[in-house]
Each structure stands twice: as structure tokens, then as C-alpha cells.
mmCIF file of C-alpha atoms and ligand atoms in Angstrom:
data_model
loop_
_atom_site.group_PDB
_atom_site.id
_atom_site.type_symbol
_atom_site.label_atom_id
_atom_site.label_comp_id
_atom_site.label_asym_id
_atom_site.label_seq_id
_atom_site.Cartn_x
_atom_site.Cartn_y
_atom_site.Cartn_z
ATOM 1 C CA MET A 179 14.048 18.411 -8.966
ATOM 2 C CA LYS A 180 12.059 16.897 -11.905
ATOM 3 C CA LEU A 181 8.481 15.380 -11.454
ATOM 4 C CA PHE A 182 7.599 12.498 -13.455
ATOM 5 C CA SER A 183 4.720 9.727 -13.784
ATOM 6 C CA GLY A 184 3.828 6.272 -14.466
ATOM 7 C CA SER A 185 0.106 6.093 -15.864
ATOM 8 C CA SER A 186 -0.742 4.243 -12.477
ATOM 9 C CA ASN A 187 -1.335 6.817 -10.483
ATOM 10 C CA PRO A 188 -1.137 10.068 -12.008
ATOM 11 C CA GLN A 189 -3.867 11.614 -9.374
ATOM 12 C CA LEU A 190 -1.241 10.834 -6.681
ATOM 13 C CA THR A 191 1.831 12.634 -8.673
ATOM 14 C CA GLU A 192 -0.872 15.763 -9.143
ATOM 15 C CA LYS A 193 -0.682 15.875 -5.168
ATOM 16 C CA ILE A 194 2.671 15.534 -4.452
ATOM 17 C CA SER A 195 3.335 18.204 -7.434
ATOM 18 C CA LYS A 196 1.031 20.197 -5.514
ATOM 19 C CA VAL A 197 2.458 20.025 -2.241
ATOM 20 C CA ILE A 198 5.655 20.681 -3.381
ATOM 21 C CA GLN A 199 5.316 23.421 -5.895
ATOM 22 C CA ILE A 200 6.986 21.464 -8.973
ATOM 23 C CA PRO A 201 4.963 20.438 -12.072
ATOM 24 C CA VAL A 202 4.510 17.196 -13.389
ATOM 25 C CA SER A 203 6.943 16.957 -16.188
ATOM 26 C CA LEU A 204 6.000 15.152 -19.486
ATOM 27 C CA VAL A 205 6.789 11.565 -20.570
ATOM 28 C CA ASP A 206 5.060 9.674 -23.477
ATOM 29 C CA ILE A 207 3.593 6.363 -23.163
ATOM 30 C CA HIS A 208 2.662 4.987 -26.123
ATOM 31 C CA THR A 209 0.875 1.423 -25.651
ATOM 32 C CA PHE A 210 0.849 -0.405 -28.938
ATOM 33 C CA PRO A 211 -1.698 -2.498 -30.044
ATOM 34 C CA ASP A 212 0.164 -5.780 -29.158
ATOM 35 C CA GLY A 213 0.669 -4.612 -25.628
ATOM 36 C CA GLU A 214 4.081 -3.482 -25.643
ATOM 37 C CA LYS A 215 4.741 -0.109 -24.337
ATOM 38 C CA ARG A 216 7.259 2.759 -25.772
ATOM 39 C CA VAL A 217 8.143 5.475 -23.434
ATOM 40 C CA ARG A 218 9.716 8.908 -24.146
ATOM 41 C CA ILE A 219 11.149 11.432 -21.932
ATOM 42 C CA GLN A 220 9.483 15.076 -23.128
ATOM 43 C CA ASP A 221 11.701 17.149 -20.801
ATOM 44 C CA SER A 222 15.207 17.868 -20.679
ATOM 45 C CA VAL A 223 16.625 16.168 -17.416
ATOM 46 C CA VAL A 224 20.173 16.575 -18.169
ATOM 47 C CA GLY A 225 21.877 16.694 -14.403
ATOM 48 C CA GLU A 226 18.579 17.018 -12.711
ATOM 49 C CA HIS A 227 17.325 14.966 -9.719
ATOM 50 C CA ALA A 228 14.726 12.936 -11.557
ATOM 51 C CA VAL A 229 11.595 11.448 -9.389
ATOM 52 C CA ILE A 230 9.232 9.093 -11.126
ATOM 53 C CA VAL A 231 5.980 7.884 -9.385
ATOM 54 C CA GLN A 232 4.350 4.582 -10.216
ATOM 55 C CA SER A 233 2.749 2.447 -7.928
ATOM 56 C CA THR A 234 3.350 -1.353 -9.386
ATOM 57 C CA VAL A 235 -0.471 -2.352 -8.905
ATOM 58 C CA PRO A 236 -2.717 -4.289 -11.287
ATOM 59 C CA PRO A 237 -1.653 -4.584 -14.245
ATOM 60 C CA VAL A 238 1.421 -5.734 -12.421
ATOM 61 C CA ASP A 239 3.604 -6.539 -14.769
ATOM 62 C CA SER A 240 2.613 -3.683 -17.378
ATOM 63 C CA ASN A 241 3.097 -0.812 -14.698
ATOM 64 C CA TYR A 242 6.410 -2.811 -13.524
ATOM 65 C CA MET A 243 7.875 -2.559 -17.241
ATOM 66 C CA GLU A 244 6.731 0.936 -17.434
ATOM 67 C CA LEU A 245 8.733 2.084 -14.789
ATOM 68 C CA PHE A 246 11.986 0.165 -15.875
ATOM 69 C CA PHE A 247 11.483 1.587 -19.495
ATOM 70 C CA ILE A 248 10.855 5.619 -17.309
ATOM 71 C CA VAL A 249 13.984 5.100 -15.487
ATOM 72 C CA ASP A 250 16.045 3.901 -18.602
ATOM 73 C CA GLY A 251 14.856 7.299 -20.589
ATOM 74 C CA LEU A 252 15.578 8.878 -17.591
ATOM 75 C CA LYS A 253 19.004 7.928 -17.173
ATOM 76 C CA ARG A 254 19.498 8.218 -21.330
ATOM 77 C CA SER A 255 18.408 11.451 -21.544
ATOM 78 C CA GLY A 256 20.631 12.477 -18.643
ATOM 79 C CA ALA A 257 19.494 12.871 -15.476
ATOM 80 C CA GLU A 258 22.227 12.513 -12.789
ATOM 81 C CA THR A 259 20.003 10.513 -10.472
ATOM 82 C CA VAL A 260 16.955 8.947 -10.237
ATOM 83 C CA THR A 261 14.363 8.589 -7.513
ATOM 84 C CA ALA A 262 11.181 5.925 -7.325
ATOM 85 C CA VAL A 263 8.845 6.312 -5.482
ATOM 86 C CA VAL A 264 6.814 2.882 -4.947
ATOM 87 C CA PRO A 265 3.947 3.672 -2.910
ATOM 88 C CA TYR A 266 2.628 -0.178 -3.668
ATOM 89 C CA LEU A 267 5.702 -2.178 -4.581
ATOM 90 C CA GLY A 268 3.753 -5.085 -6.197
ATOM 91 C CA TYR A 269 4.938 -8.553 -5.976
ATOM 92 C CA GLN A 270 6.382 -7.865 -2.330
ATOM 93 C CA ARG A 271 4.409 -10.619 -0.513
ATOM 94 C CA GLN A 272 6.755 -13.137 -2.734
ATOM 95 C CA ASP A 273 9.653 -12.898 -0.902
ATOM 96 C CA HIS A 274 10.807 -15.769 0.262
ATOM 97 C CA VAL A 275 10.696 -19.393 -0.904
ATOM 98 C CA PHE A 276 7.048 -20.459 0.898
ATOM 99 C CA ARG A 277 7.153 -23.883 -1.118
ATOM 100 C CA ASP A 278 9.882 -25.710 -2.749
ATOM 101 C CA GLY A 279 10.346 -24.889 -6.227
ATOM 102 C CA GLU A 280 8.935 -21.235 -6.087
ATOM 103 C CA ALA A 281 10.344 -17.748 -7.694
ATOM 104 C CA VAL A 282 11.334 -15.461 -5.486
ATOM 105 C CA SER A 283 9.691 -12.824 -7.448
ATOM 106 C CA LEU A 284 10.891 -9.977 -5.035
ATOM 107 C CA GLU A 285 14.006 -10.132 -5.575
ATOM 108 C CA VAL A 286 13.610 -10.118 -9.283
ATOM 109 C CA VAL A 287 12.060 -6.717 -9.954
ATOM 110 C CA VAL A 288 14.115 -5.516 -7.171
ATOM 111 C CA LYS A 289 17.520 -6.225 -8.845
ATOM 112 C CA THR A 290 15.809 -5.018 -12.334
ATOM 113 C CA LEU A 291 15.271 -2.069 -10.513
ATOM 114 C CA GLU A 292 18.645 -1.713 -9.837
ATOM 115 C CA ARG A 293 20.088 -2.468 -12.924
ATOM 116 C CA VAL A 294 18.147 0.021 -14.939
ATOM 117 C CA GLY A 295 19.355 2.683 -12.910
ATOM 118 C CA VAL A 296 16.998 3.484 -9.676
ATOM 119 C CA ASP A 297 19.555 5.000 -7.391
ATOM 120 C CA THR A 298 17.141 5.635 -4.268
ATOM 121 C CA ILE A 299 13.670 4.347 -3.456
ATOM 122 C CA ILE A 300 10.621 5.073 -1.166
ATOM 123 C CA LEU A 301 8.323 2.764 -0.386
ATOM 124 C CA CYS A 302 5.321 2.909 1.457
ATOM 125 C CA ASP A 303 3.750 0.258 4.066
ATOM 126 C CA LEU A 304 6.399 -2.501 2.974
ATOM 127 C CA HIS A 305 4.347 -6.321 3.635
ATOM 128 C CA SER A 306 7.281 -7.144 5.838
ATOM 129 C CA ILE A 307 10.202 -5.048 7.573
ATOM 130 C CA LYS A 308 12.749 -7.058 5.601
ATOM 131 C CA ILE A 309 12.205 -5.959 1.918
ATOM 132 C CA PRO A 310 14.721 -2.700 2.421
ATOM 133 C CA SER A 311 17.492 -5.594 3.014
ATOM 134 C CA VAL A 312 16.392 -6.843 -0.272
ATOM 135 C CA PHE A 313 17.909 -3.812 -1.928
ATOM 136 C CA SER A 314 21.437 -2.752 -2.375
ATOM 137 C CA ILE A 315 20.267 0.604 -2.789
ATOM 138 C CA PRO A 316 18.896 3.299 0.068
ATOM 139 C CA VAL A 317 15.183 2.911 0.818
ATOM 140 C CA THR A 318 13.268 4.909 2.659
ATOM 141 C CA HIS A 319 10.273 3.524 4.395
ATOM 142 C CA ILE A 320 7.149 5.650 4.855
ATOM 143 C CA SER A 321 3.757 4.680 6.731
ATOM 144 C CA ALA A 322 0.024 5.889 6.392
ATOM 145 C CA LEU A 323 -0.108 5.124 9.950
ATOM 146 C CA PRO A 324 -0.025 8.432 10.999
ATOM 147 C CA VAL A 325 -2.539 10.074 8.509
ATOM 148 C CA PHE A 326 -4.760 7.034 9.659
ATOM 149 C CA ALA A 327 -4.013 8.026 13.634
ATOM 150 C CA GLU A 328 -5.235 11.454 12.636
ATOM 151 C CA LYS A 329 -8.387 10.266 11.090
ATOM 152 C CA ILE A 330 -9.102 8.242 14.654
ATOM 153 C CA LYS A 331 -8.228 10.960 16.515
ATOM 154 C CA GLN A 332 -10.300 13.413 14.475
ATOM 155 C CA GLU A 333 -13.488 10.886 14.698
ATOM 156 C CA LYS A 334 -12.713 10.428 18.516
ATOM 157 C CA TRP A 335 -12.889 6.783 18.115
ATOM 158 C CA ASP A 336 -9.449 7.422 20.192
ATOM 159 C CA ASP A 337 -11.197 5.857 23.803
ATOM 160 C CA LYS A 338 -11.581 3.283 26.111
ATOM 161 C CA ASN A 339 -14.435 1.682 23.825
ATOM 162 C CA THR A 340 -12.020 1.134 21.016
ATOM 163 C CA ILE A 341 -8.884 -2.106 20.542
ATOM 164 C CA LEU A 342 -6.625 -2.140 17.864
ATOM 165 C CA ILE A 343 -6.728 -5.620 15.643
ATOM 166 C CA SER A 344 -4.204 -6.617 13.252
ATOM 167 C CA PRO A 345 -5.764 -9.242 10.916
ATOM 168 C CA ASP A 346 -2.688 -11.595 11.195
ATOM 169 C CA MET A 347 0.240 -12.118 13.752
ATOM 170 C CA GLY A 348 2.286 -10.836 10.480
ATOM 171 C CA GLY A 349 0.837 -6.785 11.376
ATOM 172 C CA ILE A 350 1.698 -7.255 14.924
ATOM 173 C CA ARG A 351 4.073 -4.823 14.431
ATOM 174 C CA ARG A 352 1.944 -2.184 12.381
ATOM 175 C CA ILE A 353 -0.379 -2.491 15.118
ATOM 176 C CA LYS A 354 2.215 -1.567 17.927
ATOM 177 C CA ILE A 355 3.605 1.143 15.971
ATOM 178 C CA LEU A 356 -0.615 2.802 15.848
ATOM 179 C CA SER A 357 -1.474 2.264 19.294
ATOM 180 C CA GLU A 358 2.002 4.284 19.915
ATOM 181 C CA LEU A 359 0.769 6.916 17.967
ATOM 182 C CA LEU A 360 -2.521 6.743 19.696
ATOM 183 C CA ASP A 361 -1.890 6.815 23.141
ATOM 184 C CA ASN A 362 -0.943 3.131 23.602
ATOM 185 C CA MET A 363 -4.511 2.214 22.693
ATOM 186 C CA PRO A 364 -4.753 -1.378 23.554
ATOM 187 C CA PHE A 365 -3.766 -4.299 20.331
ATOM 188 C CA ALA A 366 -4.802 -7.780 19.743
ATOM 189 C CA ALA A 367 -3.894 -10.042 16.454
ATOM 190 C CA ILE A 368 -6.079 -12.428 15.132
ATOM 191 C CA GLU A 369 -4.443 -16.112 14.237
ATOM 192 C CA LYS A 370 -4.964 -16.217 10.410
ATOM 193 C CA ASP A 371 -4.862 -19.293 8.198
ATOM 194 C CA ARG A 372 -4.396 -19.000 4.217
ATOM 195 C CA ASP A 373 -4.866 -22.310 1.800
ATOM 196 C CA LEU A 374 -1.698 -21.287 -0.496
ATOM 197 C CA GLN A 375 -3.942 -23.788 -3.246
ATOM 198 C CA ASN A 376 -6.930 -21.730 -3.208
ATOM 199 C CA GLY A 377 -6.341 -18.318 -1.207
ATOM 200 C CA TRP A 378 -8.846 -18.972 1.063
ATOM 201 C CA VAL A 379 -9.055 -17.116 4.367
ATOM 202 C CA THR A 380 -9.402 -19.014 8.025
ATOM 203 C CA ALA A 381 -9.393 -16.943 11.206
ATOM 204 C CA GLU A 382 -10.473 -18.219 14.509
ATOM 205 C CA ASN A 383 -9.102 -16.910 17.606
ATOM 206 C CA LEU A 384 -6.989 -14.058 18.500
ATOM 207 C CA GLY A 385 -3.349 -15.223 18.869
ATOM 208 C CA GLU A 386 -1.810 -11.886 20.722
ATOM 209 C CA GLY A 387 -3.536 -9.615 23.223
ATOM 210 C CA LYS A 388 -7.289 -9.433 24.042
ATOM 211 C CA ILE A 389 -10.541 -8.040 24.153
ATOM 212 C CA THR A 390 -11.971 -6.970 27.499
ATOM 213 C CA ASN A 391 -14.880 -4.856 27.376
ATOM 214 C CA GLN A 392 -13.981 -2.696 24.241
ATOM 215 C CA LYS A 393 -17.022 -2.710 21.911
ATOM 216 C CA ARG A 394 -15.781 -1.091 18.932
ATOM 217 C CA ALA A 395 -12.475 -2.116 16.761
ATOM 218 C CA ILE A 396 -10.395 -0.685 14.363
ATOM 219 C CA ILE A 397 -8.374 -3.697 11.698
ATOM 220 C CA VAL A 398 -5.650 -2.350 10.441
ATOM 221 C CA ASP A 399 -3.601 -4.128 7.743
ATOM 222 C CA ASP A 400 -1.118 -3.458 4.680
ATOM 223 C CA MET A 401 -3.594 -4.070 2.234
ATOM 224 C CA ILE A 402 -6.751 -5.525 1.022
ATOM 225 C CA SER A 403 -6.806 -7.374 -2.098
ATOM 226 C CA SER A 404 -9.491 -10.288 -2.558
ATOM 227 C CA GLY A 405 -11.051 -8.635 0.771
ATOM 228 C CA LYS A 406 -11.372 -12.023 2.484
ATOM 229 C CA THR A 407 -9.058 -11.357 5.622
ATOM 230 C CA ILE A 408 -10.861 -8.602 6.535
ATOM 231 C CA ILE A 409 -14.184 -10.601 6.694
ATOM 232 C CA ALA A 410 -12.692 -13.466 8.119
ATOM 233 C CA ALA A 411 -10.956 -10.590 11.009
ATOM 234 C CA SER A 412 -15.001 -9.458 11.575
ATOM 235 C CA ASP A 413 -16.343 -12.557 12.052
ATOM 236 C CA VAL A 414 -13.462 -13.243 14.905
ATOM 237 C CA LEU A 415 -14.365 -9.917 16.728
ATOM 238 C CA PHE A 416 -18.276 -9.995 16.256
ATOM 239 C CA LYS A 417 -18.350 -13.748 17.814
ATOM 240 C CA LYS A 418 -16.376 -11.774 20.417
ATOM 241 C CA GLY A 419 -18.594 -8.848 21.279
ATOM 242 C CA ILE A 420 -17.624 -6.203 19.061
ATOM 243 C CA GLU A 421 -20.305 -4.082 17.973
ATOM 244 C CA GLU A 422 -19.033 -1.834 15.536
ATOM 245 C CA ILE A 423 -15.748 -2.483 13.011
ATOM 246 C CA PHE A 424 -13.844 0.222 11.135
ATOM 247 C CA VAL A 425 -11.063 -0.616 8.825
ATOM 248 C CA PHE A 426 -8.236 1.307 8.149
ATOM 249 C CA ALA A 427 -5.877 -0.230 5.414
ATOM 250 C CA THR A 428 -3.032 1.476 3.393
ATOM 251 C CA HIS A 429 -3.282 -0.068 0.341
ATOM 252 C CA ALA A 430 -6.516 -1.139 -1.889
ATOM 253 C CA ILE A 431 -5.705 -3.766 -4.835
ATOM 254 C CA PHE A 432 -9.558 -4.494 -4.278
ATOM 255 C CA SER A 433 -9.192 -7.511 -6.557
ATOM 256 C CA GLU A 434 -11.724 -9.781 -7.403
ATOM 257 C CA LYS A 435 -15.356 -8.920 -5.472
ATOM 258 C CA ALA A 436 -13.863 -7.148 -2.808
ATOM 259 C CA PRO A 437 -16.005 -3.543 -3.343
ATOM 260 C CA ARG A 438 -19.076 -5.841 -3.093
ATOM 261 C CA LEU A 439 -17.930 -7.735 -0.326
ATOM 262 C CA LEU A 440 -16.812 -4.945 1.939
ATOM 263 C CA GLN A 441 -19.806 -3.142 1.570
ATOM 264 C CA ASN A 442 -22.164 -6.129 2.253
ATOM 265 C CA ALA A 443 -20.338 -7.217 5.312
ATOM 266 C CA ASN A 444 -21.125 -5.730 8.705
ATOM 267 C CA LEU A 445 -18.167 -3.116 9.039
ATOM 268 C CA LYS A 446 -19.036 0.509 9.213
ATOM 269 C CA LYS A 447 -16.339 2.066 7.073
ATOM 270 C CA VAL A 448 -13.541 1.263 5.052
ATOM 271 C CA PHE A 449 -10.160 3.638 4.950
ATOM 272 C CA VAL A 450 -7.875 3.543 2.577
ATOM 273 C CA SER A 451 -4.598 5.438 1.566
ATOM 274 C CA ASP A 452 -4.205 6.925 -1.937
ATOM 275 C CA THR A 453 -1.397 4.874 -3.002
ATOM 276 C CA VAL A 454 -3.450 2.825 -4.991
ATOM 277 C CA PHE A 455 -5.749 4.788 -7.658
ATOM 278 C CA VAL A 456 -9.531 3.480 -7.177
ATOM 279 C CA PRO A 457 -11.625 3.940 -9.797
ATOM 280 C CA GLU A 458 -15.287 4.910 -9.523
ATOM 281 C CA ASP A 459 -16.534 1.387 -10.609
ATOM 282 C CA LYS A 460 -14.331 0.339 -7.026
ATOM 283 C CA HIS A 461 -15.820 2.806 -4.817
ATOM 284 C CA PHE A 462 -18.892 2.062 -2.690
ATOM 285 C CA ALA A 463 -20.466 3.683 0.174
ATOM 286 C CA LYS A 464 -18.110 2.663 3.266
ATOM 287 C CA LEU A 465 -14.808 3.412 1.286
ATOM 288 C CA GLU A 466 -13.600 6.803 2.410
ATOM 289 C CA ILE A 467 -9.791 7.548 0.616
ATOM 290 C CA LEU A 468 -6.850 9.464 3.032
ATOM 291 C CA SER A 469 -3.990 10.724 1.062
ATOM 292 C CA ILE A 470 -0.634 10.413 2.085
ATOM 293 C CA ALA A 471 0.625 13.015 -0.723
ATOM 294 C CA ALA A 472 2.152 15.274 1.837
ATOM 295 C CA ILE A 473 3.986 12.198 3.506
ATOM 296 C CA ILE A 474 5.561 11.219 0.215
ATOM 297 C CA ALA A 475 6.210 15.119 -0.621
ATOM 298 C CA LYS A 476 7.798 15.706 2.824
ATOM 299 C CA GLU A 477 10.616 12.669 2.079
ATOM 300 C CA LEU A 478 11.031 14.469 -1.716
ATOM 301 C CA GLU A 479 11.916 17.883 -0.411
ATOM 302 C CA SER A 480 14.107 16.745 2.128
ATOM 303 C CA LYS A 481 16.373 14.754 -0.341
HETATM 304 C C1 R5P B 70 -1.221 -10.743 4.325
HETATM 305 O O1 R5P B 70 -0.714 -11.002 5.423
HETATM 306 C C2 R5P B 70 -1.630 -8.967 4.210
HETATM 307 O O2 R5P B 70 -1.276 -8.382 5.256
HETATM 308 C C3 R5P B 70 -3.179 -8.734 3.788
HETATM 309 O O3 R5P B 70 -4.194 -9.045 5.212
HETATM 310 C C4 R5P B 70 -3.296 -9.747 2.835
HETATM 311 O O4 R5P B 70 -2.839 -9.641 1.773
HETATM 312 C C5 R5P B 70 -4.859 -9.149 2.182
HETATM 313 O O5 R5P B 70 -5.319 -10.445 1.293
HETATM 314 P P1 R5P B 70 -6.718 -11.047 0.808
HETATM 315 O O6 R5P B 70 -7.544 -9.168 0.814
HETATM 316 O O7 R5P B 70 -6.681 -11.029 -0.065
HETATM 317 O O8 R5P B 70 -7.468 -11.390 2.261
#
């Protein structure tokens, strides 16, 4: 097996490399002044099983193009098979037509990934469980939830005082899985509404489950982008008598002013995974990053 990294998250690739004890192979990625990229595979991959790790985070289009070029380079250089590890899959939220006339962006990128030669793909905490069915190639869907459950147990938050919260009804499946990992911890989901024009999030009530006498809430989501979902959910929870809130989210997209918004919010701590590399300037005191490298490594070793 040969392991390659795109430029979006080499830190995660290095961690995976350490666990599977396979060095990261060389690929030259050059960006021209006009923004175009040239990719050149510098290790021999003839007859090899090549693995490329690339999160398609912002700049999303540029990171996708880089991934397409690396896969093309690997195939042209004789790789027998290519597995793409895409810990964060960009465009996954546009998985159907929400309003007349919209493109289904996810289908476009999936078709391109398959066309350039990806044979199998490993994805993490997808927004919807229907996404794997958009692919024709085999998809392995892994999750950061076991890592989150471990942390919650270590911190001893798995007691009667705690309730798991999904900040929207779409996250109910995720929260049920985490609840099972935590001896059926009670859970509830908030009814959230997002204005598709301006992105504003409103949340007023619980759509499923109820808070009985718990004082601690753990909000669990697949991603934090603007941070507005988390803030709206925490407002609902405080109104319902919750006293301390922790957040666990797999993908730290952290666009706009999310880090400042989260740091200043009435939250105790925000845990994210390393599917997305968080640069220093987006770190904040309440942030803690947990690694999913071991989970990805286990999948690769089983292939
Ligand atoms: C939405 O359905 C997702 O599960 C996340 O809750 C959402 O994408 C988070 O985005 P933001 O941080 O911008 O509210």
C-alpha cells in the first residue's frame, strides 16, 4: 500500500501514517500564479494499492481539483487501485434539489470522483445516510462518535445529569447511535429552521424527546460551519433549565466568525475531530481537537 496526501490535511495523513507504519509518499503539488494546479506523483505506484487522503474543505473547489488530479496521476502512473479517504466531503449538504432550478452539487462531484478512477472511498460522518447510495463504487462510512463516546466517559459526563442533544431533527440518527454507545443516555432533538436566503438559524423547541431533570447537555452535530446552529440550540437549552453545555462536532469547518462566536457563547467546551485541519488562527480557548486517525487506519488495514 502507498499512502499519499493532498494539501488540505497533511497533519491527519501523518497521524494515519504513524499508525499504519507506512510513510507518506511524495507528490508534487504546484500552484501556478493563475491558481491552476499541476500534480506529479513522485513515487512508483505500479501495481500498488494507492491511498489518497484529502478533505474537500474550503477552498472546496481547489481541494476537489487537487484530489481529481492526484487520482488521475496515480492511475496514469500504474496504480492498480485507488482508495480516496475524504474525511470531510465537500458539497454533501447539496444532496438534492431544495428549490426549483438548483444543481445537485453532490452528484456532480461523485460522478467526477468515479470517472477519474477512484475505486473505493472512505467517508466520515456524512450529513445524510443516503449519501453512500449516490456512489456506484464501494463506500465505507466511518464515524467520530466512538471517539466522542470515549471522551465523554473519560470526563465522567455519562451520568444521570446529562442529556444528548441534536441541534436539528436531521441529526436524530446520529444522536441515537451515540446514546447506545453511552448505555442508552437520554436524548432529545431541537426543531431548527434555516432561512435559505440569508442562512439565519432559528430554533425554539424540542421536536423529539424531553429534558427531565438534567442540568448538563451535550450537543452533537456533524459539522460546525458558521456556528449559528450551535448558538441557536444553546439558547433553547438554557431556556429549558440546562446549566452547562458541551459541544461535540465532527467537522470543524469554522467559516465566518465561528471561532469567536463559539468562544463567547455560553458553552463550557467545544470538541471537534481532526477530519478538518484547524489552523492556529482559528483555535480558541474552549476548543479541543480529538483525532480519528486510528479509526481511518483500522479501515485501511482491513482492506
Ligand atoms: C445541518 O443540517 C448540519 O447538520 C449542521 O447543523 C450545520 O451545517 C451547521 O452549520 P452552521 O454552523 O453554519 O449553523
